[in-house]
Tab-separated table of C-alpha atoms and ligand atoms in Angstrom:
chain	number	residue	atom	x	y	z
A	1	UNK	CA	54.892	-84.592	-18.628
A	2	UNK	CA	54.873	-83.592	-14.918
A	3	UNK	CA	52.022	-81.331	-13.868
A	4	UNK	CA	52.369	-78.405	-11.477
A	5	UNK	CA	49.619	-76.404	-9.822
A	6	UNK	CA	50.213	-72.853	-8.583
A	7	UNK	CA	47.691	-70.727	-6.661
A	8	UNK	CA	48.186	-66.987	-7.272
A	9	UNK	CA	49.124	-65.257	-10.526
A	10	UNK	CA	51.056	-62.459	-8.827
A	11	UNK	CA	54.785	-61.806	-8.957
A	12	UNK	CA	56.055	-64.899	-7.190
A	13	UNK	CA	53.533	-67.321	-8.724
A	14	UNK	CA	54.307	-66.141	-12.246
A	15	UNK	CA	58.092	-66.337	-11.784
A	16	UNK	CA	57.724	-69.863	-10.345
A	17	UNK	CA	55.428	-70.890	-13.216
A	18	UNK	CA	57.697	-69.537	-15.958
A	19	UNK	CA	60.720	-71.312	-14.491
A	20	UNK	CA	58.907	-74.640	-14.176
A	21	UNK	CA	57.463	-74.446	-17.693
A	22	UNK	CA	60.975	-73.968	-18.997
A	23	UNK	CA	61.983	-77.142	-17.161
A	24	UNK	CA	59.296	-79.095	-18.999
A	25	UNK	CA	56.430	-78.971	-16.464
A	26	UNK	CA	52.821	-78.483	-17.522
A	27	UNK	CA	51.859	-75.551	-15.288
A	28	UNK	CA	48.367	-74.397	-14.317
A	29	UNK	CA	47.874	-71.186	-12.328
A	30	UNK	CA	44.624	-70.386	-10.532
A	31	UNK	CA	43.805	-66.813	-9.502
A	32	UNK	CA	40.840	-65.163	-7.831
A	33	UNK	CA	40.938	-62.144	-10.139
A	34	UNK	CA	39.333	-62.005	-13.590
A	35	UNK	CA	42.760	-61.195	-15.161
A	36	UNK	CA	46.381	-60.673	-14.125
A	37	UNK	CA	46.656	-57.460	-12.111
A	38	UNK	CA	42.919	-56.939	-12.570
A	39	UNK	CA	40.073	-56.087	-10.240
A	40	UNK	CA	40.450	-57.441	-6.761
A	41	UNK	CA	37.490	-59.797	-6.519
A	42	UNK	CA	37.537	-59.533	-2.713
A	43	UNK	CA	34.141	-59.028	-1.029
A	44	UNK	CA	33.719	-55.298	-0.395
A	45	UNK	CA	36.533	-54.338	-2.784
A	46	UNK	CA	35.304	-55.825	-6.065
A	47	UNK	CA	35.943	-52.778	-8.201
A	48	UNK	CA	39.373	-51.941	-6.857
A	49	UNK	CA	42.584	-52.341	-8.807
A	50	UNK	CA	45.983	-51.988	-7.147
A	51	UNK	CA	47.260	-49.519	-9.693
A	52	UNK	CA	50.469	-48.121	-8.314
A	53	UNK	CA	54.219	-47.919	-8.786
A	54	UNK	CA	56.074	-50.208	-6.385
A	55	UNK	CA	59.581	-48.982	-5.622
A	56	UNK	CA	62.353	-51.529	-5.365
A	57	UNK	CA	66.132	-51.602	-5.440
A	58	UNK	CA	67.236	-54.186	-7.985
A	59	UNK	CA	70.263	-55.203	-10.001
A	60	UNK	CA	68.475	-55.787	-13.302
A	61	UNK	CA	71.237	-57.687	-15.026
A	62	UNK	CA	71.742	-60.112	-12.158
A	63	UNK	CA	68.012	-60.495	-11.529
A	64	UNK	CA	67.752	-61.547	-15.195
A	65	UNK	CA	70.445	-64.162	-14.652
A	66	UNK	CA	68.865	-65.406	-11.424
A	67	UNK	CA	65.229	-65.663	-12.521
A	68	UNK	CA	65.748	-66.057	-16.285
A	69	UNK	CA	63.436	-63.076	-16.816
A	70	UNK	CA	64.433	-59.668	-18.153
A	71	UNK	CA	62.650	-56.970	-16.150
A	72	UNK	CA	64.360	-54.043	-17.880
A	73	UNK	CA	61.381	-53.336	-20.225
A	74	UNK	CA	59.160	-52.520	-17.217
A	75	UNK	CA	61.615	-51.115	-14.644
A	76	UNK	CA	61.695	-47.311	-14.577
A	77	UNK	CA	64.742	-45.803	-12.918
A	78	UNK	CA	63.973	-43.657	-9.898
A	79	UNK	CA	66.467	-40.881	-9.225
A	80	UNK	CA	65.746	-39.292	-5.889
A	81	UNK	CA	63.036	-39.764	-3.313
A	82	UNK	CA	61.472	-37.089	-1.173
A	83	UNK	CA	61.066	-38.203	2.420
A	84	UNK	CA	58.902	-36.431	4.970
A	85	UNK	CA	60.053	-37.668	8.364
A	86	UNK	CA	58.287	-36.416	11.477
A	87	UNK	CA	58.126	-32.800	10.331
A	88	UNK	CA	61.339	-32.508	8.268
A	89	UNK	CA	61.913	-33.169	4.575
A	90	UNK	CA	64.969	-34.974	3.188
A	91	UNK	CA	65.835	-35.719	-0.442
A	92	UNK	CA	67.702	-38.986	-0.887
A	93	UNK	CA	69.609	-40.021	-3.970
A	94	UNK	CA	68.588	-43.623	-4.494
A	95	UNK	CA	71.230	-44.232	-7.125
A	96	UNK	CA	73.886	-44.416	-4.445
A	97	UNK	CA	74.772	-48.075	-4.033
A	98	UNK	CA	72.487	-49.816	-6.481
A	99	UNK	CA	69.735	-48.297	-8.619
A	100	UNK	CA	66.167	-48.255	-7.402
A	101	UNK	CA	63.292	-48.692	-9.799
A	102	UNK	CA	59.596	-48.204	-9.920
A	103	UNK	CA	57.573	-51.025	-11.398
A	104	UNK	CA	53.967	-50.390	-12.315
A	105	UNK	CA	51.518	-52.840	-10.717
A	106	UNK	CA	48.099	-53.676	-12.074
A	107	UNK	CA	46.610	-54.530	-15.437
A	108	UNK	CA	48.349	-51.821	-17.559
A	109	UNK	CA	50.370	-52.748	-20.655
A	110	UNK	CA	53.581	-51.511	-18.990
A	111	UNK	CA	53.042	-53.201	-15.643
A	112	UNK	CA	55.351	-55.893	-14.303
A	113	UNK	CA	52.289	-58.128	-13.785
A	114	UNK	CA	51.376	-57.924	-17.505
A	115	UNK	CA	55.021	-58.365	-18.497
A	116	UNK	CA	55.220	-61.636	-16.567
A	117	UNK	CA	51.787	-62.735	-17.752
A	118	UNK	CA	52.719	-62.273	-21.427
A	119	UNK	CA	55.870	-64.370	-20.975
A	120	UNK	CA	53.923	-67.015	-19.045
A	121	UNK	CA	51.120	-67.215	-21.624
A	122	UNK	CA	53.619	-67.359	-24.522
A	123	UNK	CA	55.395	-70.239	-22.835
A	124	UNK	CA	52.161	-72.204	-22.551
A	125	UNK	CA	51.036	-71.780	-18.932
A	126	UNK	CA	47.314	-72.415	-18.483
A	127	UNK	CA	45.456	-69.780	-16.457
A	128	UNK	CA	42.231	-70.359	-14.555
A	129	UNK	CA	40.863	-66.951	-13.547
A	130	UNK	CA	37.937	-66.131	-11.244
A	131	UNK	CA	38.932	-69.096	-9.081
A	132	UNK	CA	39.074	-68.112	-5.446
A	133	UNK	CA	40.787	-70.918	-3.577
A	134	UNK	CA	39.437	-71.176	-0.030
A	135	UNK	CA	40.688	-74.624	0.770
A	136	UNK	CA	43.654	-76.429	-0.735
A	137	UNK	CA	43.175	-79.689	1.166
A	138	UNK	CA	42.733	-81.752	-2.006
A	139	UNK	CA	45.559	-80.152	-3.960
A	140	UNK	CA	48.569	-82.302	-4.905
A	141	UNK	CA	51.665	-82.246	-2.669
A	142	UNK	CA	54.148	-79.526	-3.649
A	143	UNK	CA	51.418	-77.249	-4.979
A	144	UNK	CA	52.907	-73.758	-4.874
A	145	UNK	CA	50.845	-71.287	-2.844
A	146	UNK	CA	51.556	-67.704	-3.920
A	147	UNK	CA	48.543	-65.768	-2.674
A	148	UNK	CA	50.344	-62.778	-1.168
A	149	UNK	CA	48.616	-60.698	1.507
A	150	UNK	CA	45.051	-61.900	1.004
A	151	UNK	CA	43.537	-63.596	3.995
A	152	UNK	CA	42.021	-67.013	3.459
A	153	UNK	CA	44.947	-69.323	2.957
A	154	UNK	CA	47.134	-68.021	5.792
A	155	UNK	CA	44.446	-69.218	8.158
A	156	UNK	CA	43.669	-72.453	6.326
A	157	UNK	CA	47.339	-73.426	6.294
A	158	UNK	CA	47.740	-72.601	9.979
A	159	UNK	CA	50.234	-69.819	9.269
A	160	UNK	CA	50.673	-67.124	11.917
A	161	UNK	CA	49.972	-63.628	10.585
A	162	UNK	CA	49.543	-59.987	11.481
A	163	UNK	CA	46.531	-58.006	10.236
A	164	UNK	CA	47.470	-55.073	8.013
A	165	UNK	CA	45.373	-52.009	7.236
A	166	UNK	CA	45.707	-49.898	4.117
A	167	UNK	CA	44.240	-46.458	3.537
A	168	UNK	CA	44.693	-45.823	-0.126
A	169	UNK	CA	43.782	-43.892	-3.233
A	170	UNK	CA	44.699	-44.730	-6.817
A	171	UNK	CA	44.177	-43.334	-10.269
A	172	UNK	CA	45.770	-42.113	-13.470
A	173	UNK	CA	47.434	-38.877	-14.604
A	174	UNK	CA	46.953	-37.819	-18.205
A	175	UNK	CA	50.083	-35.908	-19.092
A	176	UNK	CA	52.691	-36.677	-16.484
A	177	UNK	CA	54.720	-39.859	-16.943
A	178	UNK	CA	57.550	-38.808	-14.605
A	179	UNK	CA	58.636	-41.402	-12.065
A	180	UNK	CA	58.269	-40.042	-8.567
A	181	UNK	CA	58.103	-41.279	-4.979
A	182	UNK	CA	57.324	-39.419	-1.777
A	183	UNK	CA	57.559	-41.239	1.560
A	184	UNK	CA	55.820	-40.020	4.678
A	185	UNK	CA	56.369	-40.941	8.338
A	186	UNK	CA	54.420	-39.370	11.172
A	187	UNK	CA	53.987	-39.843	14.877
A	188	UNK	CA	50.610	-41.618	14.618
A	189	UNK	CA	51.833	-44.872	13.113
A	190	UNK	CA	54.946	-47.045	13.325
A	191	UNK	CA	54.493	-47.964	9.690
A	192	UNK	CA	54.409	-45.333	6.983
A	193	UNK	CA	52.860	-43.918	3.842
A	194	UNK	CA	54.002	-43.252	0.315
A	195	UNK	CA	52.904	-41.702	-2.916
A	196	UNK	CA	54.197	-42.925	-6.255
A	197	UNK	CA	53.627	-42.225	-9.921
A	198	UNK	CA	54.961	-43.975	-12.994
A	199	UNK	CA	53.778	-44.556	-16.586
A	200	UNK	CA	50.724	-42.362	-15.959
A	201	UNK	CA	49.387	-44.307	-12.948
A	202	UNK	CA	49.550	-42.903	-9.450
A	203	UNK	CA	48.642	-44.024	-5.991
A	204	UNK	CA	49.024	-43.216	-2.324
A	205	UNK	CA	49.010	-45.740	0.499
A	206	UNK	CA	49.187	-45.367	4.259
A	207	UNK	CA	49.509	-48.695	6.021
A	208	UNK	CA	49.747	-50.054	9.511
A	209	UNK	CA	50.470	-53.549	10.753
A	210	UNK	CA	48.932	-54.889	13.934
A	211	UNK	CA	46.460	-52.138	14.736
A	212	UNK	CA	44.014	-50.081	12.671
A	213	UNK	CA	45.110	-46.712	11.341
A	214	UNK	CA	44.462	-43.665	13.455
A	215	UNK	CA	42.121	-41.080	11.941
A	216	UNK	CA	44.663	-38.348	12.684
A	217	UNK	CA	47.286	-40.126	10.621
A	218	UNK	CA	44.916	-40.519	7.650
A	219	UNK	CA	43.834	-36.869	7.802
A	220	UNK	CA	47.388	-35.586	8.109
A	221	UNK	CA	48.688	-37.669	5.205
A	222	UNK	CA	45.885	-36.495	2.892
A	223	UNK	CA	46.468	-32.869	3.962
A	224	UNK	CA	50.227	-33.198	3.517
A	225	UNK	CA	49.849	-34.438	-0.065
A	226	UNK	CA	47.334	-31.716	-0.898
A	227	UNK	CA	49.024	-28.783	0.843
A	228	UNK	CA	52.675	-29.561	0.076
A	229	UNK	CA	52.380	-31.170	-3.334
A	230	UNK	CA	48.939	-30.231	-4.666
A	231	UNK	CA	48.139	-33.968	-4.933
A	232	UNK	CA	44.430	-34.699	-4.629
A	233	UNK	CA	42.413	-37.881	-5.167
A	234	UNK	CA	38.671	-38.152	-5.721
A	235	UNK	CA	38.263	-41.107	-3.425
A	236	UNK	CA	40.160	-42.656	-0.541
A	237	UNK	CA	39.195	-45.969	0.941
A	238	UNK	CA	40.294	-48.361	3.618
A	239	UNK	CA	41.260	-51.943	2.865
A	240	UNK	CA	41.273	-54.046	5.994
A	241	UNK	CA	41.462	-57.554	4.588
A	242	UNK	CA	45.231	-57.956	4.368
A	243	UNK	CA	47.476	-60.208	6.378
A	244	UNK	CA	51.216	-59.794	6.581
A	245	UNK	CA	54.006	-61.926	8.040
A	246	UNK	CA	54.019	-61.723	11.848
A	247	UNK	CA	56.870	-59.779	13.419
A	248	UNK	CA	58.192	-62.895	15.140
A	249	UNK	CA	61.205	-65.117	14.713
A	250	UNK	CA	58.987	-67.931	13.379
A	251	UNK	CA	59.152	-66.578	9.827
A	252	UNK	CA	60.006	-66.908	6.883
A	253	UNK	CA	58.661	-70.374	5.954
A	254	UNK	CA	59.051	-72.360	2.762
A	255	UNK	CA	56.478	-75.039	3.618
A	256	UNK	CA	53.027	-75.363	5.112
A	257	UNK	CA	51.591	-78.878	5.308
A	258	UNK	CA	52.896	-80.467	2.116
A	259	UNK	CA	52.711	-77.288	0.043
A	260	UNK	CA	55.447	-74.885	-1.035
A	261	UNK	CA	55.058	-71.218	-0.048
A	262	UNK	CA	56.421	-68.248	-1.937
A	263	UNK	CA	56.192	-64.433	-2.063
A	264	UNK	CA	54.755	-62.486	0.888
A	265	UNK	CA	52.970	-65.589	2.169
A	266	UNK	CA	56.351	-67.236	2.745
A	267	UNK	CA	57.600	-64.109	4.533
A	268	UNK	CA	60.009	-63.197	1.726
A	269	UNK	CA	59.427	-59.516	2.344
A	270	UNK	CA	61.533	-56.911	4.125
A	271	UNK	CA	60.126	-56.806	7.673
A	272	UNK	CA	61.014	-53.144	8.222
A	273	UNK	CA	59.847	-51.267	5.128
A	274	UNK	CA	57.690	-54.009	3.579
A	275	UNK	CA	59.614	-53.961	0.309
A	276	UNK	CA	58.119	-57.124	-1.197
A	277	UNK	CA	58.802	-57.029	-4.933
A	278	UNK	CA	62.401	-58.225	-4.802
A	279	UNK	CA	61.622	-61.074	-2.422
A	280	UNK	CA	58.598	-62.148	-4.473
A	281	UNK	CA	60.637	-62.421	-7.687
A	282	UNK	CA	63.523	-64.269	-6.053
A	283	UNK	CA	61.355	-66.567	-3.927
A	284	UNK	CA	59.306	-67.480	-7.016
A	285	UNK	CA	62.509	-68.852	-8.515
A	286	UNK	CA	63.277	-70.673	-5.247
A	287	UNK	CA	59.796	-72.248	-5.190
A	288	UNK	CA	60.443	-73.640	-8.680
A	289	UNK	CA	63.844	-74.937	-7.526
A	290	UNK	CA	62.163	-76.626	-4.534
A	291	UNK	CA	59.740	-78.520	-6.782
A	292	UNK	CA	62.671	-79.899	-8.750
A	293	UNK	CA	65.133	-80.491	-5.901
A	294	UNK	CA	63.788	-80.092	-2.377
A	295	UNK	CA	67.140	-79.949	-0.602
A	296	UNK	CA	68.545	-77.363	-2.996
A	297	UNK	CA	65.387	-75.272	-2.587
A	298	UNK	CA	65.586	-75.395	1.216
A	299	UNK	CA	69.217	-74.231	1.168
A	300	UNK	CA	68.494	-71.447	-1.299
A	301	UNK	CA	65.472	-70.242	0.689
A	302	UNK	CA	67.670	-69.991	3.782
A	303	UNK	CA	70.229	-67.981	1.806
A	304	UNK	CA	67.751	-65.502	0.337
A	305	UNK	CA	66.206	-64.834	3.740
A	306	UNK	CA	69.490	-64.763	5.643
A	307	UNK	CA	69.078	-61.118	6.710
A	308	UNK	CA	65.443	-61.493	7.816
A	309	UNK	CA	66.312	-61.589	11.512
A	310	UNK	CA	68.436	-58.437	11.208
A	311	UNK	CA	65.478	-56.698	9.527
A	312	UNK	CA	63.160	-57.972	12.231
A	313	UNK	CA	65.442	-56.660	14.956
A	314	UNK	CA	65.496	-53.201	13.322
A	315	UNK	CA	61.688	-53.324	13.078
A	316	UNK	CA	61.262	-54.271	16.724
A	317	UNK	CA	63.680	-51.544	17.865
A	318	UNK	CA	61.911	-48.998	15.663
A	319	UNK	CA	58.547	-49.944	17.186
A	320	UNK	CA	59.781	-49.755	20.776
A	321	UNK	CA	61.833	-46.542	20.600
A	322	UNK	CA	60.073	-43.603	22.292
A	323	UNK	CA	58.869	-41.095	19.694
A	324	UNK	CA	61.092	-38.094	20.669
A	325	UNK	CA	64.191	-40.291	20.482
A	326	UNK	CA	63.013	-41.942	17.264
A	327	UNK	CA	62.555	-38.562	15.586
A	328	UNK	CA	66.039	-37.340	16.518
A	329	UNK	CA	67.685	-40.651	15.585
A	330	UNK	CA	65.900	-40.716	12.208
A	331	UNK	CA	66.911	-37.141	11.385
A	332	UNK	CA	70.554	-37.948	12.286
A	333	UNK	CA	70.528	-41.040	10.064
A	334	UNK	CA	69.103	-38.982	7.185
A	335	UNK	CA	71.768	-36.301	7.581
A	336	UNK	CA	74.502	-38.952	7.535
A	337	UNK	CA	72.971	-40.772	4.519
A	338	UNK	CA	74.878	-38.939	1.735
A	339	UNK	CA	78.189	-39.774	3.429
A	340	UNK	CA	77.384	-43.267	4.643
A	341	UNK	CA	75.436	-44.601	1.631
A	342	UNK	CA	78.387	-44.671	-0.822
A	343	UNK	CA	80.488	-46.508	1.775
A	344	UNK	CA	77.782	-49.110	2.328
A	345	UNK	CA	77.157	-49.761	-1.370
A	346	UNK	CA	74.644	-52.538	-1.930
A	347	UNK	CA	74.684	-53.473	1.788
A	348	UNK	CA	72.288	-50.564	2.268
A	349	UNK	CA	69.471	-52.852	1.132
A	350	UNK	CA	70.801	-56.030	2.741
A	351	UNK	CA	67.538	-56.804	4.565
A	352	UNK	CA	65.579	-57.174	1.315
A	353	UNK	CA	65.096	-60.899	0.706
A	354	UNK	CA	67.482	-62.159	-1.955
A	355	UNK	CA	69.085	-58.781	-2.445
A	356	UNK	CA	72.667	-59.618	-1.447
A	357	UNK	CA	72.409	-63.084	-2.971
A	358	UNK	CA	71.332	-61.765	-6.380
A	359	UNK	CA	73.359	-58.579	-6.539
A	360	UNK	CA	76.597	-60.331	-5.523
A	361	UNK	CA	76.104	-63.293	-7.867
A	362	UNK	CA	78.323	-63.559	-10.934
E	1	LIG	C1	49.322	-51.037	-1.988
E	1	LIG	C2	50.633	-51.762	-1.937
E	1	LIG	C3	51.820	-51.088	-2.205
E	1	LIG	C4	53.040	-51.770	-2.194
E	1	LIG	N1	54.202	-51.099	-2.460
E	1	LIG	C5	55.374	-51.768	-2.535
E	1	LIG	C6	56.581	-51.103	-2.903
E	1	LIG	O1	56.595	-49.893	-3.162
E	1	LIG	N2	57.718	-51.825	-3.013
E	1	LIG	C7	57.753	-53.159	-2.753
E	1	LIG	O2	58.835	-53.780	-2.877
E	1	LIG	N3	56.635	-53.827	-2.374
E	1	LIG	C8	55.458	-53.157	-2.265
E	1	LIG	N4	54.315	-53.815	-1.891
E	1	LIG	C9	54.418	-55.235	-1.576
E	1	LIG	C10	54.407	-56.074	-2.862
E	1	LIG	O3	53.364	-55.665	-3.697
E	1	LIG	C11	54.164	-57.540	-2.486
E	1	LIG	O4	55.093	-57.905	-1.501
E	1	LIG	C12	54.305	-58.444	-3.717
E	1	LIG	O5	53.285	-58.179	-4.634
E	1	LIG	C13	54.242	-59.861	-3.252
E	1	LIG	O6	54.091	-60.723	-4.351
E	1	LIG	P1	53.273	-62.068	-4.164
E	1	LIG	O7	53.580	-62.902	-5.331
E	1	LIG	O8	53.485	-62.627	-2.814
E	1	LIG	O9	51.741	-61.579	-4.157
E	1	LIG	P2	50.889	-60.777	-5.238
E	1	LIG	O10	51.749	-60.175	-6.288
E	1	LIG	O11	49.993	-59.900	-4.464
E	1	LIG	O12	50.018	-61.937	-5.915
E	1	LIG	C14	49.079	-62.692	-5.191
E	1	LIG	C15	48.085	-63.245	-6.203
E	1	LIG	O13	47.303	-64.246	-5.571
E	1	LIG	C16	45.943	-64.056	-5.915
E	1	LIG	N5	45.142	-64.622	-4.807
E	1	LIG	C17	45.088	-64.177	-3.532
E	1	LIG	N6	44.296	-64.955	-2.799
E	1	LIG	C18	43.825	-65.917	-3.623
E	1	LIG	C19	42.954	-67.023	-3.435
E	1	LIG	N7	42.406	-67.303	-2.252
E	1	LIG	N8	42.661	-67.804	-4.511
E	1	LIG	C20	43.207	-67.544	-5.725
E	1	LIG	N9	44.044	-66.504	-5.960
E	1	LIG	C21	44.360	-65.705	-4.913
E	1	LIG	C22	45.793	-62.548	-6.053
E	1	LIG	O14	44.672	-62.208	-6.861
E	1	LIG	C23	47.121	-62.167	-6.704
E	1	LIG	O15	47.068	-62.193	-8.107
E	1	LIG	C24	53.075	-53.143	-1.880
E	1	LIG	C25	51.877	-53.832	-1.601
E	1	LIG	C26	50.673	-53.154	-1.616
E	1	LIG	C27	49.390	-53.893	-1.319
């Protein structure tokens, strides 16, 4: 029986592992956390759990066909999203085109992480938890590296990266299981913030890539949630140990040294809005394909990331546009959204890795 090592029991690592086990491989997955979706086990953040609803457009039926995994038990349909954009509020119907879902992240019974873990464990994958990999030099060729945003291996593998800073708060809500997302853009960052709640977990994150968050932005976001929505958290904290794909044309990448990359580490993430769930699921499948047939995997990786450069161009333009012009342009786009979105259909989310490939597949 062929053996396969995977580092990282997150979305992409688990999808890759499940697919390889089904092809007869004996799969072992190492993860730094004590359990799937569990506490972070990162110095300075040991007690933290990323307990939040990640929003993602997805064609559930076709994602099932593509990855061989049914995500419908853990995908909660999200109707509309409230967007605060530089002082104005817009409500967008996210069911125009293709449905958008919230998937709970973290250790909860209804989370996508647990869902994948249960399938993986049932199919016989061996897990080695509390194993922080700092050096993969001695690992076999074609080891799959699926460590997401955490720092060490980007540097060890010589991968270019951009530091990312998160200001976040997470927790639970006793009696409100409604699915809800609020997005928030202000003039103090070129990235953004969002609040989400699903299945009784809730979280708020403000992030910035490249430079640390401005205090004004953090204060305003907290005040906005409290004053406009009555949303309060006991504790906010800053996480500064993330790395994200650089905003350069050198990404995405399927290989580093003789290892196979997947998920955020491979750059399979939307460069503009940092939607990473879709790309992680699809690229996990591609990593498995690459182990079995390198050429096929390379071609498929190119296909799933075909729109990356378009997304990067939008991101670069967004970052360079002077703020007064950016505000007016954004408001105009939002006003046109209800008319334009139905015409665009699923092309609205074309820059999400794998999105067109999966949603147009038969
Ligand atoms: C707060 C937050 C909110 C987000 N919101 C959204 C959203 O709304 N929509 C969306 O589409 N995307 C969102 N994303 C992005 C999305 O979560 C990621 O793109 C996605 O999880 C990537 O999957 P992955 O498999 O690459 O990594 P992950 O799912 O993060 O898995 C990486 C795994 O590797 C393990 N690991 C890391 N380093 C090591 C090491 N050295 N040794 C051993 N194990 C290691 C980790 O413990 C983890 O289990 C968000 C991300 C964050 C942080």
